[in-house]
Tab-separated table of C-alpha atoms (C1' of nucleotides) in Angstrom:
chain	number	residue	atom	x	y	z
E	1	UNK	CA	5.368	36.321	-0.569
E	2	UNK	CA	8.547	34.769	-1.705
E	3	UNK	CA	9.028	34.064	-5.686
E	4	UNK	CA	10.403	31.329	-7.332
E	5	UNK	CA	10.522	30.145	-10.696
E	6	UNK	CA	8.075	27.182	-11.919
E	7	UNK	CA	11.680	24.946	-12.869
E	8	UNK	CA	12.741	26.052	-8.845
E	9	UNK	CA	8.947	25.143	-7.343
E	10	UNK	CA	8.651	22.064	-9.179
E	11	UNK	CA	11.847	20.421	-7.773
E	12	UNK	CA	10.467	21.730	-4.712
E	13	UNK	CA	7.769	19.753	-5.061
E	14	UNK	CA	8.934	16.714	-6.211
E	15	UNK	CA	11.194	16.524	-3.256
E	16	UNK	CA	8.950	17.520	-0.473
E	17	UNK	CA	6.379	14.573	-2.048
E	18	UNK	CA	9.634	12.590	-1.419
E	19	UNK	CA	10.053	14.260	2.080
E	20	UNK	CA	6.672	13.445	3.264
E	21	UNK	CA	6.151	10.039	1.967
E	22	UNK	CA	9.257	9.040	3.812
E	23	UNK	CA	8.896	10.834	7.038
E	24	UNK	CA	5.645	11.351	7.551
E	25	UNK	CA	3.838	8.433	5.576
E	26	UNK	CA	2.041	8.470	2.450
E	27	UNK	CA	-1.380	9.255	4.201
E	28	UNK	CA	-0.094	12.465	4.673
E	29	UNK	CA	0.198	12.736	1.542
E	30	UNK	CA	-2.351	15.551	0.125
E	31	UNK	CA	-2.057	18.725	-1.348
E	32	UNK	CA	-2.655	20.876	1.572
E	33	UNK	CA	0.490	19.059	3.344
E	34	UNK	CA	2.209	19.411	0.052
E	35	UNK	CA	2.018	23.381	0.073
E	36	UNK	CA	2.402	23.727	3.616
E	37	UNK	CA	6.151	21.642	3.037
E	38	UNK	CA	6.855	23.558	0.380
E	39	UNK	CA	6.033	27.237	1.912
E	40	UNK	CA	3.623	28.200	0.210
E	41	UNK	CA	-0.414	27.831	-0.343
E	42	UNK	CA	-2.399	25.135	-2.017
E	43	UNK	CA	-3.412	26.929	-5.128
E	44	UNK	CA	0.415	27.574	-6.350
E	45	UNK	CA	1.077	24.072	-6.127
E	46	UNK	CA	-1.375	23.284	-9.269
E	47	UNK	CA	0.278	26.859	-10.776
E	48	UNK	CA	3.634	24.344	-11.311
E	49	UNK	CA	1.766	21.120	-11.713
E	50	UNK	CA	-1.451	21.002	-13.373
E	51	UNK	CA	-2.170	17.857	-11.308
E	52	UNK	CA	-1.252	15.740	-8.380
E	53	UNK	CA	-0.913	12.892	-10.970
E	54	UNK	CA	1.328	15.463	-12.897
E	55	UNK	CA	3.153	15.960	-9.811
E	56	UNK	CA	3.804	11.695	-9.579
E	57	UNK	CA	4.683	11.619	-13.224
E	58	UNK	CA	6.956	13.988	-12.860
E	59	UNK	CA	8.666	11.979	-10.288
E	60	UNK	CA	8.837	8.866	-12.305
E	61	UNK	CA	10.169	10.856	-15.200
E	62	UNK	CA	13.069	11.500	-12.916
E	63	UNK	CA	13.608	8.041	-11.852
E	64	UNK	CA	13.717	6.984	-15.162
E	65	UNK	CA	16.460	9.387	-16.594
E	66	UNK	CA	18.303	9.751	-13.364
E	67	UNK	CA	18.407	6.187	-11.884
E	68	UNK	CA	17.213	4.344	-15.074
E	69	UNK	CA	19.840	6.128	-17.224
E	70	UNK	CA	23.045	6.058	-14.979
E	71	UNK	CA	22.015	1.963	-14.237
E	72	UNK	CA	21.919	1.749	-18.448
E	73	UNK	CA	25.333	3.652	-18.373
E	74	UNK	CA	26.866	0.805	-15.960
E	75	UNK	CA	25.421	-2.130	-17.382
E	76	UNK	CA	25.948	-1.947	-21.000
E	77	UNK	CA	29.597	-0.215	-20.031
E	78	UNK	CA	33.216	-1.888	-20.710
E	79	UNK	CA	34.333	-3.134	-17.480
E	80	UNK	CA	33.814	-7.003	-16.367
E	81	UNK	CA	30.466	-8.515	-15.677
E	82	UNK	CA	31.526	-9.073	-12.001
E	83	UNK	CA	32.936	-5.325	-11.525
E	84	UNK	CA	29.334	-3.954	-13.226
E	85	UNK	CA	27.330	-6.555	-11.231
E	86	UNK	CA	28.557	-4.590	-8.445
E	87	UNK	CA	28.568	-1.180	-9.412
E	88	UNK	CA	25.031	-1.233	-10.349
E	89	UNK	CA	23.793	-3.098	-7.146
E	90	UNK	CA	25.797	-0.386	-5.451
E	91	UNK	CA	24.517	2.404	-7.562
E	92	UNK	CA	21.191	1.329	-7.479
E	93	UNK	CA	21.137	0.839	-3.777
E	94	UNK	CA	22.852	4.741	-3.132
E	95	UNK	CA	20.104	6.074	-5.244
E	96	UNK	CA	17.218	4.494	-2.828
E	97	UNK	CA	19.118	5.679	0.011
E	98	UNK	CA	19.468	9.330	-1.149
E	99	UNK	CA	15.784	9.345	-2.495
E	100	UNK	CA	14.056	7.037	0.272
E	101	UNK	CA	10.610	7.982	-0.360
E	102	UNK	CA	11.037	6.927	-4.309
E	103	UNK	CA	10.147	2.715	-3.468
E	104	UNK	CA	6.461	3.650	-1.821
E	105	UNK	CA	5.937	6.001	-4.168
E	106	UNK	CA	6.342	3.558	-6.743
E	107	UNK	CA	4.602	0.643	-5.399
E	108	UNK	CA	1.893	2.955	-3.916
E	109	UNK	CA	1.184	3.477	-7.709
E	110	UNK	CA	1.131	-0.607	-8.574
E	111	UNK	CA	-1.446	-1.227	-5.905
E	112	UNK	CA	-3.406	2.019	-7.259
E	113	UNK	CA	-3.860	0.268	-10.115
E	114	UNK	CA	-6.409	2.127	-11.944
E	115	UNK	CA	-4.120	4.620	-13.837
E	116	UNK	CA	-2.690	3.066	-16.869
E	117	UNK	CA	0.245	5.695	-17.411
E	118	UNK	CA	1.565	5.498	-14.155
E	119	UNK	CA	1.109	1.689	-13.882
E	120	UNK	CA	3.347	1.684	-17.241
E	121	UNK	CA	6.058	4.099	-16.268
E	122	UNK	CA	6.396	1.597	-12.904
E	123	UNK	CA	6.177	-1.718	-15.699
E	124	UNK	CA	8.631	0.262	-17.238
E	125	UNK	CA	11.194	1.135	-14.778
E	126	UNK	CA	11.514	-2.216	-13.077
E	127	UNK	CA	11.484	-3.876	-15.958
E	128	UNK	CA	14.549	-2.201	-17.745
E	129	UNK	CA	16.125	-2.653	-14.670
E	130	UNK	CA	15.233	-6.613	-14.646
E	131	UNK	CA	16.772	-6.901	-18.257
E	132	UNK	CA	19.774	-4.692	-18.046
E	133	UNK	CA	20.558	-7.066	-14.632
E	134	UNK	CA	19.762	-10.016	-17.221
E	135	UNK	CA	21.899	-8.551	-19.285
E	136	UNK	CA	25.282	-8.528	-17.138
E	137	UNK	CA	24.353	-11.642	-16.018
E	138	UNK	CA	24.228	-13.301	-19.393
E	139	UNK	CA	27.417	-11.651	-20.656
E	140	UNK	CA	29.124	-13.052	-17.316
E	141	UNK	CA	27.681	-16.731	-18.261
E	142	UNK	CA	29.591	-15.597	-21.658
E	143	UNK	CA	33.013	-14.828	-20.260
E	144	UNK	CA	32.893	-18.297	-18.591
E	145	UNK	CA	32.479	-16.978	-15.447
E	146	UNK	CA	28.941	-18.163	-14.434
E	147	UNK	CA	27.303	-21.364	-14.171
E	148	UNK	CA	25.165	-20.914	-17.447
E	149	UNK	CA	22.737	-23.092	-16.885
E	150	UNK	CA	20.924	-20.651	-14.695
E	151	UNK	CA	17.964	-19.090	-15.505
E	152	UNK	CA	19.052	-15.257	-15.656
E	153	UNK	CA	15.177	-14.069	-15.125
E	154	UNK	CA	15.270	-16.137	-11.764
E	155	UNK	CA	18.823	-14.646	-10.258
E	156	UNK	CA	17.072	-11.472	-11.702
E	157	UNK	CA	13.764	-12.025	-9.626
E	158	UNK	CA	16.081	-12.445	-6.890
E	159	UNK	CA	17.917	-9.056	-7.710
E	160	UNK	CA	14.864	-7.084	-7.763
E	161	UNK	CA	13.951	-8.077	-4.037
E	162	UNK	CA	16.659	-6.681	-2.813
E	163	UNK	CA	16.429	-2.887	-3.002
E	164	UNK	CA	12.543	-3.058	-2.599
E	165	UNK	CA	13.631	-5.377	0.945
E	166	UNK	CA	16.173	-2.503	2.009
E	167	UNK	CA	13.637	0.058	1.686
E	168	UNK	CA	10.789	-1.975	3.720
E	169	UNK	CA	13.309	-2.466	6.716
E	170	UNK	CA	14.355	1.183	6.327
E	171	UNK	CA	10.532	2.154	7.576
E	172	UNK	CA	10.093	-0.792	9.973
E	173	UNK	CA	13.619	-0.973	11.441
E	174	UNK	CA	15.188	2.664	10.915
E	175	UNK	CA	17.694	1.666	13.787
E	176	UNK	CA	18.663	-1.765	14.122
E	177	UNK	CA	18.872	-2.622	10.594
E	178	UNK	CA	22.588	-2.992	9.361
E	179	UNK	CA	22.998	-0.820	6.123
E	180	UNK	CA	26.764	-0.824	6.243
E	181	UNK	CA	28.399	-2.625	2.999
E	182	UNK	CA	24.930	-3.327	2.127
E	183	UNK	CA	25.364	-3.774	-1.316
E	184	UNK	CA	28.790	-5.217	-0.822
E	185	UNK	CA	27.064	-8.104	1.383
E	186	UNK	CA	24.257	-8.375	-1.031
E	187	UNK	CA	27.133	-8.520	-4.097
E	188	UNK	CA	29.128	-11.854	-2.218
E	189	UNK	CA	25.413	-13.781	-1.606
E	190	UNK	CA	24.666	-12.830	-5.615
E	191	UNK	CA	28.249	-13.741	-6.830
E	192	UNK	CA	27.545	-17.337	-4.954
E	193	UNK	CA	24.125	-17.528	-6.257
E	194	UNK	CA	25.344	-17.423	-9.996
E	195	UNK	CA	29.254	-19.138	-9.118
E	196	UNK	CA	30.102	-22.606	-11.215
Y	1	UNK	CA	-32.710	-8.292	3.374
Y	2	UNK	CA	-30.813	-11.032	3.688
Y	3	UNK	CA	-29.085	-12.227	7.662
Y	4	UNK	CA	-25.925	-13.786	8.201
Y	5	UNK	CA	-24.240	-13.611	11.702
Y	6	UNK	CA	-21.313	-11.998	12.561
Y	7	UNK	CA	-19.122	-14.683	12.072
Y	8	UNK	CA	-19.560	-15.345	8.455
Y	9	UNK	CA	-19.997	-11.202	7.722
Y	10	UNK	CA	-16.624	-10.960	9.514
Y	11	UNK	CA	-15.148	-13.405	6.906
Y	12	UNK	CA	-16.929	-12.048	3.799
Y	13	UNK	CA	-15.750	-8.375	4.763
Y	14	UNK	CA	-12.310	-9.380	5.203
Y	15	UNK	CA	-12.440	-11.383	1.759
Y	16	UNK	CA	-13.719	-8.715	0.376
Y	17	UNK	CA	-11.036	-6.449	1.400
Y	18	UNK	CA	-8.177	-8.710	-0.030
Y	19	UNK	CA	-10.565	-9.054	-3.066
Y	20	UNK	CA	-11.017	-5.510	-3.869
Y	21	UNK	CA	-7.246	-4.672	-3.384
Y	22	UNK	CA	-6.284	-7.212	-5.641
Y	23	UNK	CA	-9.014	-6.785	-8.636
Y	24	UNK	CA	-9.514	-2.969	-8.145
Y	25	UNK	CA	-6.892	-1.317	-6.390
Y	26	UNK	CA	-6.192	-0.013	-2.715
Y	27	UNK	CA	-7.441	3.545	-3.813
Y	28	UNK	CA	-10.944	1.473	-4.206
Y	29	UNK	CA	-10.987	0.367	-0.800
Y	30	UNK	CA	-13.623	2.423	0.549
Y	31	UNK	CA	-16.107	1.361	3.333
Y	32	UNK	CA	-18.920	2.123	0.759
Y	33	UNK	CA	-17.445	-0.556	-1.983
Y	34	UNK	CA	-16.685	-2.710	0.988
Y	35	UNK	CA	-20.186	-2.856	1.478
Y	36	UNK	CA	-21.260	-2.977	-1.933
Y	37	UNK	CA	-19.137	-5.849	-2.521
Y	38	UNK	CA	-20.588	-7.772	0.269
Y	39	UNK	CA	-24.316	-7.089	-0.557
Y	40	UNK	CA	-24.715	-5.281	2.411
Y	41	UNK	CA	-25.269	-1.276	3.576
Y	42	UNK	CA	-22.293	0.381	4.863
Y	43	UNK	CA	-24.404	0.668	8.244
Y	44	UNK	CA	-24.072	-3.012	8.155
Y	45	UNK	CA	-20.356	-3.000	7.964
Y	46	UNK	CA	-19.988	-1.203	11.068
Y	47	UNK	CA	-22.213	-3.874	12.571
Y	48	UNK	CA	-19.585	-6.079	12.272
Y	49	UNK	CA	-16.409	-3.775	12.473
Y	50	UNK	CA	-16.148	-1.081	14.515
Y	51	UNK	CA	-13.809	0.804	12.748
Y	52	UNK	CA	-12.519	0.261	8.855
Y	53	UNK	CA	-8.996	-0.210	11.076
Y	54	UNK	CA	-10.605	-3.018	12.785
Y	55	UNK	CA	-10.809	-5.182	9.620
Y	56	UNK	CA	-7.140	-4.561	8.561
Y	57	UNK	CA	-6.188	-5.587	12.503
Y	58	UNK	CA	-8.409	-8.145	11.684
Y	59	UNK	CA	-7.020	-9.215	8.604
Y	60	UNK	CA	-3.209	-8.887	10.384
Y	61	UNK	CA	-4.612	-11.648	12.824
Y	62	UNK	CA	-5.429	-13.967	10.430
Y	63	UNK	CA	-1.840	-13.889	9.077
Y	64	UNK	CA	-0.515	-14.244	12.347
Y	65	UNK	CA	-2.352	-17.210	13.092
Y	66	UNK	CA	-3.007	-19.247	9.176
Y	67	UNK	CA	0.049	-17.840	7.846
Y	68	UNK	CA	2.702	-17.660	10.465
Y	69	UNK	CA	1.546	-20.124	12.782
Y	70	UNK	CA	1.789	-22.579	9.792
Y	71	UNK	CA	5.508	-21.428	8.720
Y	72	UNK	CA	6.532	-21.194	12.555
Y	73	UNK	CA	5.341	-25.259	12.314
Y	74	UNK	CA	7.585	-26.182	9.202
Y	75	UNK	CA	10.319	-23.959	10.575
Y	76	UNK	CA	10.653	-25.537	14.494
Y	77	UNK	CA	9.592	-29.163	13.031
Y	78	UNK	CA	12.190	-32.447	12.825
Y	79	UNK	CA	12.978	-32.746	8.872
Y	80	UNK	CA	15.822	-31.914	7.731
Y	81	UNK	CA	16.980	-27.893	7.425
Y	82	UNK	CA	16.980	-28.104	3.516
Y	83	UNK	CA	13.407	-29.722	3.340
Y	84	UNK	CA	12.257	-27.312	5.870
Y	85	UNK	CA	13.317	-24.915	4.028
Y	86	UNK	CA	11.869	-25.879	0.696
Y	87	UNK	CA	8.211	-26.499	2.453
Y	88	UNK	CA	8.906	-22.850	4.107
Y	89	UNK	CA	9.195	-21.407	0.585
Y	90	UNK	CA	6.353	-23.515	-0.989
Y	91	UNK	CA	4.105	-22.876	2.374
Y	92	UNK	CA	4.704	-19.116	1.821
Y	93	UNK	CA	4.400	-19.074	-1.916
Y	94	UNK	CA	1.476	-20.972	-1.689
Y	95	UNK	CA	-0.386	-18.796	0.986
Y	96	UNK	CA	0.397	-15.518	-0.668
Y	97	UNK	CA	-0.836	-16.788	-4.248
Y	98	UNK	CA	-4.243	-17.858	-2.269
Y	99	UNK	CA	-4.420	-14.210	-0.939
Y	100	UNK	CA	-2.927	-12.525	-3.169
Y	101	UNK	CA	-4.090	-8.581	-2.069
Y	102	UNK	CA	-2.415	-9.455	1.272
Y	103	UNK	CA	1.260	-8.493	0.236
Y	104	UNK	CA	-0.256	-4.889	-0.930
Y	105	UNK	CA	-2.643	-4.784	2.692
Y	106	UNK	CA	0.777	-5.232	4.562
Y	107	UNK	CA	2.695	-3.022	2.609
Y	108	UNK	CA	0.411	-0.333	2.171
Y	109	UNK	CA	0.330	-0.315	5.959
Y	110	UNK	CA	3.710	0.184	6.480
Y	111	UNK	CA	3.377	3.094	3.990
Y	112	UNK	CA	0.860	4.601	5.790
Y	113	UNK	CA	2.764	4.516	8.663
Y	114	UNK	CA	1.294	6.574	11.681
Y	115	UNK	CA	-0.784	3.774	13.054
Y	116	UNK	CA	1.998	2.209	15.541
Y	117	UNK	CA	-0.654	-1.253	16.408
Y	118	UNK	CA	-0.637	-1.616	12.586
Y	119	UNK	CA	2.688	-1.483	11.720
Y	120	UNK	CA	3.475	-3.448	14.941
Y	121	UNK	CA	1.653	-6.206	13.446
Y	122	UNK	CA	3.736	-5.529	10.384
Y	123	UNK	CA	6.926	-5.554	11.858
Y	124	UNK	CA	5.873	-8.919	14.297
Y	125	UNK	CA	4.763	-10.594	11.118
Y	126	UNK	CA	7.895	-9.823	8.950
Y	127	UNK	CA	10.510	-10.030	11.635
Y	128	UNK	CA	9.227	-13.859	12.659
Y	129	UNK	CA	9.464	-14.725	8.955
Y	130	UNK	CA	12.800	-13.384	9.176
Y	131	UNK	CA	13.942	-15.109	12.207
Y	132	UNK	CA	12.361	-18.319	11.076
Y	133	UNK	CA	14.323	-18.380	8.441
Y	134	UNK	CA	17.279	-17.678	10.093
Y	135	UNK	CA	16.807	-20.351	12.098
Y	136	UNK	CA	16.554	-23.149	9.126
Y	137	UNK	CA	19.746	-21.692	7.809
Y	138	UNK	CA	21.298	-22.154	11.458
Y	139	UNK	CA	20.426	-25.377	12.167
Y	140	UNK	CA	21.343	-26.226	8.196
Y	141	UNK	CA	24.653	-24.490	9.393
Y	142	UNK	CA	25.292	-26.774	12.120
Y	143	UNK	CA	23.999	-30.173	10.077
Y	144	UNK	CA	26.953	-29.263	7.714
Y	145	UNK	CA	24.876	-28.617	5.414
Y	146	UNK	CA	25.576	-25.320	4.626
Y	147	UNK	CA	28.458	-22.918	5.114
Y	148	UNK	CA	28.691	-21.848	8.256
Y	149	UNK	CA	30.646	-18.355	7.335
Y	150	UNK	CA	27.446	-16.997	5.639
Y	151	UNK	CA	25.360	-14.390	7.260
Y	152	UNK	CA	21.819	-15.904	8.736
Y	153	UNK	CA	20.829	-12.336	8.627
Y	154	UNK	CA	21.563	-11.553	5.110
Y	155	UNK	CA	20.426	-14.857	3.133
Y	156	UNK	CA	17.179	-13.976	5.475
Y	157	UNK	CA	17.016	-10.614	3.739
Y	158	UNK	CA	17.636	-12.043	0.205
Y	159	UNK	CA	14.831	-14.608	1.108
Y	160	UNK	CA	11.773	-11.794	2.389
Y	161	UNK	CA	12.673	-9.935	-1.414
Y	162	UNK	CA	10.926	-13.137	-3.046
Y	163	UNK	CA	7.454	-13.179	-1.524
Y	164	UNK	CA	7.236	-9.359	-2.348
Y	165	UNK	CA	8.725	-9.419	-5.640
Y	166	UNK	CA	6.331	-12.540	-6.527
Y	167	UNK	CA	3.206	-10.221	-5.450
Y	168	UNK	CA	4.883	-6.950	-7.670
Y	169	UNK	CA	4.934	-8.806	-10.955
Y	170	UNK	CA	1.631	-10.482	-10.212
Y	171	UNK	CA	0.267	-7.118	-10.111
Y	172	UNK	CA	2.381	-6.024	-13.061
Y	173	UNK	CA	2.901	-8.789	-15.419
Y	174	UNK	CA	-0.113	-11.429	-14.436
Y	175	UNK	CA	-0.247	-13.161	-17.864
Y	176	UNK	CA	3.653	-13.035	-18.663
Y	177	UNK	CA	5.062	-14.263	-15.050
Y	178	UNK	CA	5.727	-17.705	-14.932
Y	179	UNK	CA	4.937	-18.776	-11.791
Y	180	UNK	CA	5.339	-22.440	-12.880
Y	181	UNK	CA	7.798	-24.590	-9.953
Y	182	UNK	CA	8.081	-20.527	-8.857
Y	183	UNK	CA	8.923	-21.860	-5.804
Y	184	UNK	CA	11.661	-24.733	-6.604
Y	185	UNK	CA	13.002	-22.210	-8.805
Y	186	UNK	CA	13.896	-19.902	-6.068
Y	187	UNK	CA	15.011	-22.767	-3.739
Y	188	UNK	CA	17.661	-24.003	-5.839
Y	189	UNK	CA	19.281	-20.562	-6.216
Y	190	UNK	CA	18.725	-20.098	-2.382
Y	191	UNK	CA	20.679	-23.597	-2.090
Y	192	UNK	CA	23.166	-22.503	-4.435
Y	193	UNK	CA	23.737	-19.114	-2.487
Y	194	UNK	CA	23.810	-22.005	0.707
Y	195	UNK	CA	26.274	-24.280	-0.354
Y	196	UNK	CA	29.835	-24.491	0.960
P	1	DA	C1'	1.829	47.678	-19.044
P	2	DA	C1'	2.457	42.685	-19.300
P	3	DT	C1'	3.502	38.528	-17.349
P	4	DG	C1'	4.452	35.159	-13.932
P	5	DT	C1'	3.839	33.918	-9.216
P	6	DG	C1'	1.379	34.295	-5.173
P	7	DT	C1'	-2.954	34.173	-1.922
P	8	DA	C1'	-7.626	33.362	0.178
P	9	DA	C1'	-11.753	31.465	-0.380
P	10	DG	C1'	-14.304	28.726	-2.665
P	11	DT	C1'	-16.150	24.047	-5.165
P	12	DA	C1'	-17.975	19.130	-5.787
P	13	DA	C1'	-17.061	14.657	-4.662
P	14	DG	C1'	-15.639	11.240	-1.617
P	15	DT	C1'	-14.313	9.547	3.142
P	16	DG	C1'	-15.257	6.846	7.610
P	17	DA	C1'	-18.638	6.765	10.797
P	18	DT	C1'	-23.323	7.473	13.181
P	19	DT	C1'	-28.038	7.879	13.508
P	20	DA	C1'	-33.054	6.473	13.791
P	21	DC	C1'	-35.561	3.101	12.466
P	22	DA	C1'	-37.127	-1.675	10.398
P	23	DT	C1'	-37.296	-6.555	10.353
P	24	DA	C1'	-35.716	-11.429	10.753
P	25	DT	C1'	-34.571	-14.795	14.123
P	26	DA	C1'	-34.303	-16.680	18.765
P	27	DA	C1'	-35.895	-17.056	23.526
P	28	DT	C1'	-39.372	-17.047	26.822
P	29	DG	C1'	-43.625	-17.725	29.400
P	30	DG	C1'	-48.526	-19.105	29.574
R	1	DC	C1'	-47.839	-24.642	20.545
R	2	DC	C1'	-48.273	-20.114	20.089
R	3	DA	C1'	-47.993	-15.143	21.215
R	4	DT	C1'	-44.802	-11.996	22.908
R	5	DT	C1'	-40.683	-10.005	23.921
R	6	DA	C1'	-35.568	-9.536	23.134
R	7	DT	C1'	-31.836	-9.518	20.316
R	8	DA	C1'	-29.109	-9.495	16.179
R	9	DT	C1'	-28.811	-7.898	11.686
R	10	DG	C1'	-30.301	-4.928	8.230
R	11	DT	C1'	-31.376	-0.124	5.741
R	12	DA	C1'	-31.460	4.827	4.267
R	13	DA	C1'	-30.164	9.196	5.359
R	14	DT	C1'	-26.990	12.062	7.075
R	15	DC	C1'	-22.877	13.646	9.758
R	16	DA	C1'	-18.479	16.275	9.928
R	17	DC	C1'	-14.407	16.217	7.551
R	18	DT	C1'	-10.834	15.721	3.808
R	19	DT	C1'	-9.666	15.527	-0.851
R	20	DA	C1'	-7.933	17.419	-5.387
R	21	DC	C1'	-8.754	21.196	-7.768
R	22	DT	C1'	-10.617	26.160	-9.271
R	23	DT	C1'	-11.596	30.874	-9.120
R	24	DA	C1'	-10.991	35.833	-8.416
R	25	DC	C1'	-7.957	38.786	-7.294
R	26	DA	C1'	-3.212	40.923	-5.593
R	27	DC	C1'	1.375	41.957	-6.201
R	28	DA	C1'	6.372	41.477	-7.839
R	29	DT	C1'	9.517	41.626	-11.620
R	30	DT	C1'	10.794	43.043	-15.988
DNA sequence: AATGTGTAAGTAAGTGATTACATATAATGG
DNA sequence: CCATTATATGTAATCACTTACTTACACATT
């Protein structure tokens, strides 16, 4: 009968829901799983978390001040549109890697669609992400060095598929697909995309 | 007590499966709405399906052959690689914006990932997209169309994000989207991202 | 002694699936 | 052509099981 602190439990938690989405699929999912991950029973879990949905909320809180918050830091910093461009697609693509359960979890939530918080936090995270990608992109149409007649929604559209594609051919292809210089291969096709 | 074969119960389940997902949710998905939706008893549903599995393997099938078999047409056919690839784009948009909970079916299954004849299906169905594709941009490649230093593999990548990331802001944003030319839109970035 | 963290055993509600039985439709034989 | 038998499709009730969550109580730390 090992103690921990709520604070200590609850990052326990969010990181074993993490754990299990990615290895073990998000069927597996459940509370029981959940405790038995964690090491202890099912009854302590809602001791930290006074609900599964708490549990998910928690999660996205996480995203948004972790992820959400260094991505803001890059995008709206000093450097060149090109050199931020990159950094963030880099950035955002390490933080997927090093929290691989994070894209199901999130999309699990759009297409359970009956929870209005949740489905906002989601709204809400990709769609900060959409305009702060917007945003480089419009200051690099400033500094001359984009074509700026493109439609920065549409190259963002086209941003957004990218991390959510690494992730699907993370589950599907574990092995064969290619993640080396990912983001620096994904960074050339962008920088032709939006080129004069 | 009204009778229908199997045939056209077959079809009405599996249309009511995409249905729910999209209107409702996955987390609504249940044999028991299934049924309800229909106008049937959940008996009745097992008439026709032996398993709830069945119907998604079901539904898989039907993407194979409407879907894929369609795109595998454009794809191999004698046009030229950049209208193949525009009637690709518009084929695919087109298909998933007529069945639009099929995205979240797919995806959900690869989620749920301990069913290895599922997310076979999965991977078959996403991984002949992808090589499709690849193949346009090859033989566009070799036309001189294109530049022939680019990565197939890569642009193919770029290209699967946009069918998913259509179906994540239709669930998200379904009155602000514009899904106007959605399709010629992408193309001319793809064809920018192309071009030598 | 008080408080925070743990456990074991429950709960009600929902799940996919099966059962026994009913009835509509089709096929068959006189 | 009609009565009878099969067959396909339907229903209502129920199955065993899982789910998220709760309760009553125990024990560790301060």
């Amino acid at each position: 009968m090992k103690r921990e602190t709520t604070e200590i439990r609850q990052e326990q938690i969010k990181r074993a829901v993490l754990d299990i989405i990615f290895k073990d699929g998000l069927d597996q999912l459940s509370t029981r799983n959940l405790a038995k991950r964690v090491g202890i029973t099912e009854g302590a879990i809602f001791r930290h978390f006074k609900s599964k949905r708490d549990i998910m909320l928690g999660i996205m809180q996480d995203v948004k001040s972790d992820l959400i918050g260094e991505l803001r830091h890059i995008a709206l910093g000093a450097e060149g549109s090109e050199k931020r461009l990159f950094t963030f697609l880099c950035r955002h693509v390490k933080y997927l890697l090093e929290n691989k359960g994070i894209t199901i979890l999130l999309f699990s939530e759009a297409a359970h669609m009956n929870d209005k918080e949740l489905k906002d936090n989601l709204h809400e995270i990709l769609s900060e992400q959409k305009s702060l990608i917007s945003k480089i992109i419009k200051d690099g149409m400033a500094e001359g060095l984009w074509n700026k007649k493109l439609d920065g929604d549409d190259i963002a559209t086209i941003y957004m598929g990218i991390p959510i594609t690494l992730n699907i051919e993370l589950i599907l292809n574990p092995d064969k697909f290619n993640i080396n210089n990912f983001c620096k291969r994904m960074f050339i096709l962008m920088q032709r995309m939006l080129s004069k």
